Coordinates of C-alpha atoms in Angstrom, one line a residue:
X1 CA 114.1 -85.2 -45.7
X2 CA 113.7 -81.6 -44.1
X3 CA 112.6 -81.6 -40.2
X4 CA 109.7 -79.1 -40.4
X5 CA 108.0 -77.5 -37.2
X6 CA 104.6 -76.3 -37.6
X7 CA 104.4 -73.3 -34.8
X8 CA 100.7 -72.7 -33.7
X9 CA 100.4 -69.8 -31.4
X10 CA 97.8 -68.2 -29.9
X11 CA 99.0 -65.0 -29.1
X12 CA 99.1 -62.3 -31.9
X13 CA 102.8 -63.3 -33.2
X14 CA 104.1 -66.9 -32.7
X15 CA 107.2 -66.6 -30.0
X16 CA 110.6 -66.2 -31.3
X17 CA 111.8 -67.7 -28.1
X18 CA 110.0 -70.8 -28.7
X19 CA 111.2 -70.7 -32.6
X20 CA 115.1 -70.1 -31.4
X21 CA 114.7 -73.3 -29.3
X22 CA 113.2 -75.0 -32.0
X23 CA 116.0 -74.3 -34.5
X24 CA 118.4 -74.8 -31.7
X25 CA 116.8 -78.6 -31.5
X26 CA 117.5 -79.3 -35.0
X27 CA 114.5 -78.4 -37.0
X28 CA 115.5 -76.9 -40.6
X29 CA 112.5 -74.8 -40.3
X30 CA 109.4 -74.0 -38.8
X31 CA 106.0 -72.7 -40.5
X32 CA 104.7 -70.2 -37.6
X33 CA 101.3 -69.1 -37.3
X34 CA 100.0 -66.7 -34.3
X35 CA 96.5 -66.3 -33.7
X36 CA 95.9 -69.8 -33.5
X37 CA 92.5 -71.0 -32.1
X38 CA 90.8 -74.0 -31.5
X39 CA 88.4 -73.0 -35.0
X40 CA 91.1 -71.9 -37.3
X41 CA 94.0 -74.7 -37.0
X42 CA 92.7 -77.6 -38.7
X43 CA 94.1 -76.9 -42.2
X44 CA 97.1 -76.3 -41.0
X45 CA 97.7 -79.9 -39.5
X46 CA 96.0 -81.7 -42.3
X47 CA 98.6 -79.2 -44.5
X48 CA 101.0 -81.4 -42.1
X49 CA 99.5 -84.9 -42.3
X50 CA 98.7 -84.5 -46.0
X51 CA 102.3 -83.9 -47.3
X52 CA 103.5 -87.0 -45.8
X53 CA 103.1 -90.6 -45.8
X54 CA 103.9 -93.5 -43.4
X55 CA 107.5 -93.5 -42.6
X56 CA 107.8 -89.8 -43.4
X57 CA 105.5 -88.4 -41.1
X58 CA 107.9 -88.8 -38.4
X59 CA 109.9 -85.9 -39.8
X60 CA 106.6 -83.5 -39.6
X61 CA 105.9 -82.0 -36.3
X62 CA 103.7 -79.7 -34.3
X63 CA 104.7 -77.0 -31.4
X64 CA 102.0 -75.2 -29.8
X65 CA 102.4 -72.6 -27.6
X66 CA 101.1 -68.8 -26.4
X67 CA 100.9 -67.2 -23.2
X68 CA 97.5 -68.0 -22.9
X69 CA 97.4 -71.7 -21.2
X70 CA 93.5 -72.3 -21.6
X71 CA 93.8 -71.1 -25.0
X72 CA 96.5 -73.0 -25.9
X73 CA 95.0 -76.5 -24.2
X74 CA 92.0 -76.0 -26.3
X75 CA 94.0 -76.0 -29.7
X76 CA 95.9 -79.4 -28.7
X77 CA 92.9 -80.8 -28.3
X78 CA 91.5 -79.3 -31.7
X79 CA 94.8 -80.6 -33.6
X80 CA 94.4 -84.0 -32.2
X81 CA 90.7 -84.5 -33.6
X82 CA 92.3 -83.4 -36.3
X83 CA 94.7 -86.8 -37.0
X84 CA 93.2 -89.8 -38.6
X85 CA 94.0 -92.6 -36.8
X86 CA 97.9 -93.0 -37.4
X87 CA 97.8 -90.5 -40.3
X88 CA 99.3 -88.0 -37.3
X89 CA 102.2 -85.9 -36.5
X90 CA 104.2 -85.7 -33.0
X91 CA 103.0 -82.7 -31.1
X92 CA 104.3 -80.9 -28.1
X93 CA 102.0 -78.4 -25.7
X94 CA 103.9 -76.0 -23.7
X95 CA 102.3 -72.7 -23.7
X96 CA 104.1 -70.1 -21.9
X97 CA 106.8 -72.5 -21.1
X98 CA 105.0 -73.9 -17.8
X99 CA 105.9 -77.9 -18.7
X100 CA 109.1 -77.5 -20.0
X101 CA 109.2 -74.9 -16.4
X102 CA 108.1 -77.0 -13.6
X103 CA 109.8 -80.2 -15.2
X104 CA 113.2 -78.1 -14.7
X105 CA 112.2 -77.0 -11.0
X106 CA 111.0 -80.8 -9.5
X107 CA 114.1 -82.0 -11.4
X108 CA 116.1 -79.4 -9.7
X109 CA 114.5 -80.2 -6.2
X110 CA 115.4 -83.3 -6.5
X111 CA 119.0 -83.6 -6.9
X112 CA 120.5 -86.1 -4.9
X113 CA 117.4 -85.1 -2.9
X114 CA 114.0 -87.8 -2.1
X115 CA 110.8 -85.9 -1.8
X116 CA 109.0 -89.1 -1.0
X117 CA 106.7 -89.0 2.3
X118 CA 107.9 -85.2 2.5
X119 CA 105.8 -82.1 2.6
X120 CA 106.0 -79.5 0.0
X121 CA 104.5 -75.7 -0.6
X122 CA 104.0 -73.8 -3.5
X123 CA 103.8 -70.3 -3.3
X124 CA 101.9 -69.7 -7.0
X125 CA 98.9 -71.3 -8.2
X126 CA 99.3 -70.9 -11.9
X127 CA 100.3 -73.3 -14.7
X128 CA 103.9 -73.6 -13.7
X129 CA 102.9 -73.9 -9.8
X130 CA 99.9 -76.5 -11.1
X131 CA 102.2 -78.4 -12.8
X132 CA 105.2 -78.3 -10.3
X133 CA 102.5 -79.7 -8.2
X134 CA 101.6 -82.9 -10.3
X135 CA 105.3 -83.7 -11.4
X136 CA 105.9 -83.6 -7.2
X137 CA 103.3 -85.7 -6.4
X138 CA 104.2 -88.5 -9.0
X139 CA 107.8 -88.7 -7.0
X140 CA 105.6 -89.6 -4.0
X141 CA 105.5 -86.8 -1.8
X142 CA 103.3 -87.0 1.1
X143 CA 101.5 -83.3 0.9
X144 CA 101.6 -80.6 -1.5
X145 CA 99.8 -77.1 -0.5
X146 CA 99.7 -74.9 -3.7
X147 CA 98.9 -71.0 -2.5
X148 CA 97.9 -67.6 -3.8
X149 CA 96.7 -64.4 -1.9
X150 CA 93.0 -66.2 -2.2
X151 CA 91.9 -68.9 -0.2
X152 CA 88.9 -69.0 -3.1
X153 CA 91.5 -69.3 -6.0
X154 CA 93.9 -71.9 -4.3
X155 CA 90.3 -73.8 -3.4
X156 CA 89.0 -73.5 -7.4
X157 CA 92.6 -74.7 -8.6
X158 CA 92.8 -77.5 -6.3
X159 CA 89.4 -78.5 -7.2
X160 CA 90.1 -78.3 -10.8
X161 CA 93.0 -80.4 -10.1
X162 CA 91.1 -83.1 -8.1
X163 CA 88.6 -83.0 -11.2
X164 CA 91.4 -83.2 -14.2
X165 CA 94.1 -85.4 -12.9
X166 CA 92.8 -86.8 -9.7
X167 CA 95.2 -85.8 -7.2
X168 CA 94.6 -84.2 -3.8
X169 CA 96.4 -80.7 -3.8
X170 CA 96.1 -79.0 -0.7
X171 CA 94.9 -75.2 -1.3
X172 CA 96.4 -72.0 1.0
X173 CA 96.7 -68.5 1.5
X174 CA 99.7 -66.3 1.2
X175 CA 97.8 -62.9 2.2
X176 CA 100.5 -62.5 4.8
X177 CA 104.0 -62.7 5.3
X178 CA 102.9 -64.6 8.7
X179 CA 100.4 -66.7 6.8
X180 CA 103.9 -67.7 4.9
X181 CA 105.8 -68.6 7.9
X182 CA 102.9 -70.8 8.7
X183 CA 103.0 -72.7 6.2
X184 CA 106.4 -73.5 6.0
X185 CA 106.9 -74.5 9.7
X186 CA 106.1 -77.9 8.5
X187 CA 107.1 -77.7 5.3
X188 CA 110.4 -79.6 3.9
X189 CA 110.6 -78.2 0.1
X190 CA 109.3 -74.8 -0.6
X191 CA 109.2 -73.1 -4.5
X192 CA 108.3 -69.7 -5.5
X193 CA 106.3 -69.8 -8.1
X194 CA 104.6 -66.5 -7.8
X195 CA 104.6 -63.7 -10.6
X196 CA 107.8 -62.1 -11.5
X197 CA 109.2 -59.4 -9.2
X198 CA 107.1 -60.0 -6.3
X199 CA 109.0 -62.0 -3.2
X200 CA 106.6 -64.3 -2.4
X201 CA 108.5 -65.8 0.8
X202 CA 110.3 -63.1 3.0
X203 CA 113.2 -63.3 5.4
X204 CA 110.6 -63.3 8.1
X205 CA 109.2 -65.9 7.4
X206 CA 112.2 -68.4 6.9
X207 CA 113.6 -67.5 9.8
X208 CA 113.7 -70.0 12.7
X209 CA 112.2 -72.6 10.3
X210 CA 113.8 -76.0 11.2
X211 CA 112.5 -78.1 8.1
X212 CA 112.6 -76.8 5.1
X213 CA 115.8 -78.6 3.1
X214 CA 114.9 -77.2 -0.3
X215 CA 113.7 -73.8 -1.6
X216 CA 113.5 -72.7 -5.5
X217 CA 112.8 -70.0 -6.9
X218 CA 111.3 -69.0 -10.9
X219 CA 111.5 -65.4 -10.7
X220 CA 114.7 -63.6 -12.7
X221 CA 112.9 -60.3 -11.8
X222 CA 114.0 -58.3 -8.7
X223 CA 112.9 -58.4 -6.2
X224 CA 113.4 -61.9 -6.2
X225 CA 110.7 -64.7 -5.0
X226 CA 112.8 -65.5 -1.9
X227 CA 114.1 -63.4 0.5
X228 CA 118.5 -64.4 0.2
X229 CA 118.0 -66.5 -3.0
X230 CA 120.8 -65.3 -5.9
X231 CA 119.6 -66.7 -9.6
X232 CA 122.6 -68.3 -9.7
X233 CA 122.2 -70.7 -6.4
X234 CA 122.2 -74.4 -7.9
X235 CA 122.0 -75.8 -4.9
X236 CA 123.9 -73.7 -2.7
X237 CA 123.5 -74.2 0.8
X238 CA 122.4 -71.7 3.1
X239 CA 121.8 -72.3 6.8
X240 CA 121.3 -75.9 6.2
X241 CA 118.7 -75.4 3.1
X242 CA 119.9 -76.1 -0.5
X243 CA 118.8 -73.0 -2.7
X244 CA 118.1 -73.1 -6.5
X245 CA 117.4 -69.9 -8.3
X246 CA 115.7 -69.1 -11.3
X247 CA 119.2 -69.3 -14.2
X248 CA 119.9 -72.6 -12.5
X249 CA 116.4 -73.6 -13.0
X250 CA 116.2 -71.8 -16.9
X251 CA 119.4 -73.7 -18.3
X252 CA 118.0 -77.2 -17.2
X253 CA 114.5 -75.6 -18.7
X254 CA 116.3 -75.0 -22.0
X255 CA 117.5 -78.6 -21.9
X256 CA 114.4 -80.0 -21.6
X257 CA 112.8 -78.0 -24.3
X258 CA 115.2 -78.5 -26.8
X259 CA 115.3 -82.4 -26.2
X260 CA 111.6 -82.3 -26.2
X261 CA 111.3 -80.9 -29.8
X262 CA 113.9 -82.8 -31.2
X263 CA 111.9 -86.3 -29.8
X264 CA 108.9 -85.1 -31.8
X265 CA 111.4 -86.2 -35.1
X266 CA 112.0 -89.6 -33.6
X267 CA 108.2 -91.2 -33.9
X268 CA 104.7 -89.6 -35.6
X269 CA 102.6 -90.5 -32.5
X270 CA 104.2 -88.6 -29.8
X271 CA 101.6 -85.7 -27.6
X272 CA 104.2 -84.0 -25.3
X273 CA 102.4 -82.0 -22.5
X274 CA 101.7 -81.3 -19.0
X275 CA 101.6 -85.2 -18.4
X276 CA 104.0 -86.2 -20.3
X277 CA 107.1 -83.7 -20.9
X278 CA 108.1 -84.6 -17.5
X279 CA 109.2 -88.1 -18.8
X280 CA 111.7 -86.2 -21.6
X281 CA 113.4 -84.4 -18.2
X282 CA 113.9 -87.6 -16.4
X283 CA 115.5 -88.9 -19.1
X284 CA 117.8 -86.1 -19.9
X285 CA 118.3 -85.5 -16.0
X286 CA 119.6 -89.2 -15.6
X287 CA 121.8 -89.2 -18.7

């Protein structure tokens, strides 16, 4: 029996990164809608759930993705109410990329590296910095700080973090590049997670920092997030701190998407998202 993929986007035209991956995975073929909202996506699972009975639904699947994270959180949520008890379909959440992202970083980070009782700062307080943030704090690190230009923003995601997954993120501000050094002076991983071609942590403010053992970097975009990184640096060590940059970080990311998609085929009860798609990189991490 066929693996089929049903694509729900919520931007305009479903990704055809997301559906390469997908086919790359193993699915014979994907039925992509864009446009996809929390109020229109219910007949396309039951069109899913409906075609396929007991044993067969394993080889039924849902991706759901768009560059719009909120959006996109809203229509997992809609697709789950939309199961009947076990009459369900695997899904997998990863709008924008941000799990399958931040899963790659942390893995990264910590390569033949312990972040327990050690203090980490994220420069970037979206998805992929939100996330990077959680995935951290599950390997036991003592602090996280998560940053952005606003004090008010970093304090509203925090607090929306303490609210959704009830963890204590710490919130900054990056307004300045000595605001930056600040921050790091105590800090003992540090990861760019800012927007792309904006260098979020400048020579100045690395230099003279005696703790920092790890830096990463997602931006591909010059200029890049840290001052000295090269997209290439998989742990290259520089002045006695192990740099990954953002093609390092993007070929474990590819990993972990495509063995995400293709566990959707193994079981009908699988919901891959920000919680859970971290397990998937463990796994493929400590193969």
């Amino acid at each position: 029996m066929k693996k089929l993929l049903l694509h729900l986007d919520t931007d305009p035209v479903a990704s055809t990164f997301d559906q390469a991956v997908a086919y790359d995975s193993g699915v014979d073929n994907i039925i992509a809608h864009g446009g996809a909202t929390r109020d229109n996506v219910t007949p396309h699972v039951h069109g899913m759930i409906f075609t396929r009975g007991g044993k067969n639904l394993k080889h039924s699947a849902i991706f759901i993705g768009g560059s719009n994270v909120p959006a996109s959180d809203l229509v997992g949520e809609a697709v789950k109410k939309a199961f009947f008890g076990p009459v369900r379909v695997s899904v997998m959440l990863d709008p924008n990329g941000s799990n399958t992202t931040a899963a790659a970083i942390v893995r990264k980070v910590l390569t033949d590296f312990d972040v327990k009782g050690k203090n980490v700062v994220i420069l970037g307080s979206g998805p992929v910095g939100q996330r990077s943030a959680l995935y951290l704090l599950k390997e036991g690190a003592a602090k996280v700080t998560m940053t952005s230009r606003s004090l008010e923003r970093s304090k509203a995601t925090t607090e929306q973090m303490k609210q959704d997954y009830g963890v204590d993120v710490i919130p900054g501000e990056t307004r300045s590049d000595e605001a930056v050094k600040k921050l790091l002076a105590d800090a003992h991983v540090a990861l760019a997670a800012g927007p792309a071609g904006v260098c979020v942590i400048p020579e100045s403010a690395l230099a003279g920092n005696t703790t920092l053992e790890v830096v990463a970097d997602v931006n591909a975009v010059p200029p890049l997030g840290v001052a000295g990184i090269e997209v290439m640096d998989n742990g290259t060590e520089k002045n006695g701190i192990r740099y990954y940059g953002a093609i390092a970080i993007g070929n474990f990311k590819m990993k972990v998407h495509r063995g995400a998609i293709a566990s959707l085929f193994e079981t009908n009860d699988l919901f891959l998202d920000e919680t859970t798609i971290y397990d998937i990189a463990c796994k493929i991490d400590n193969a």
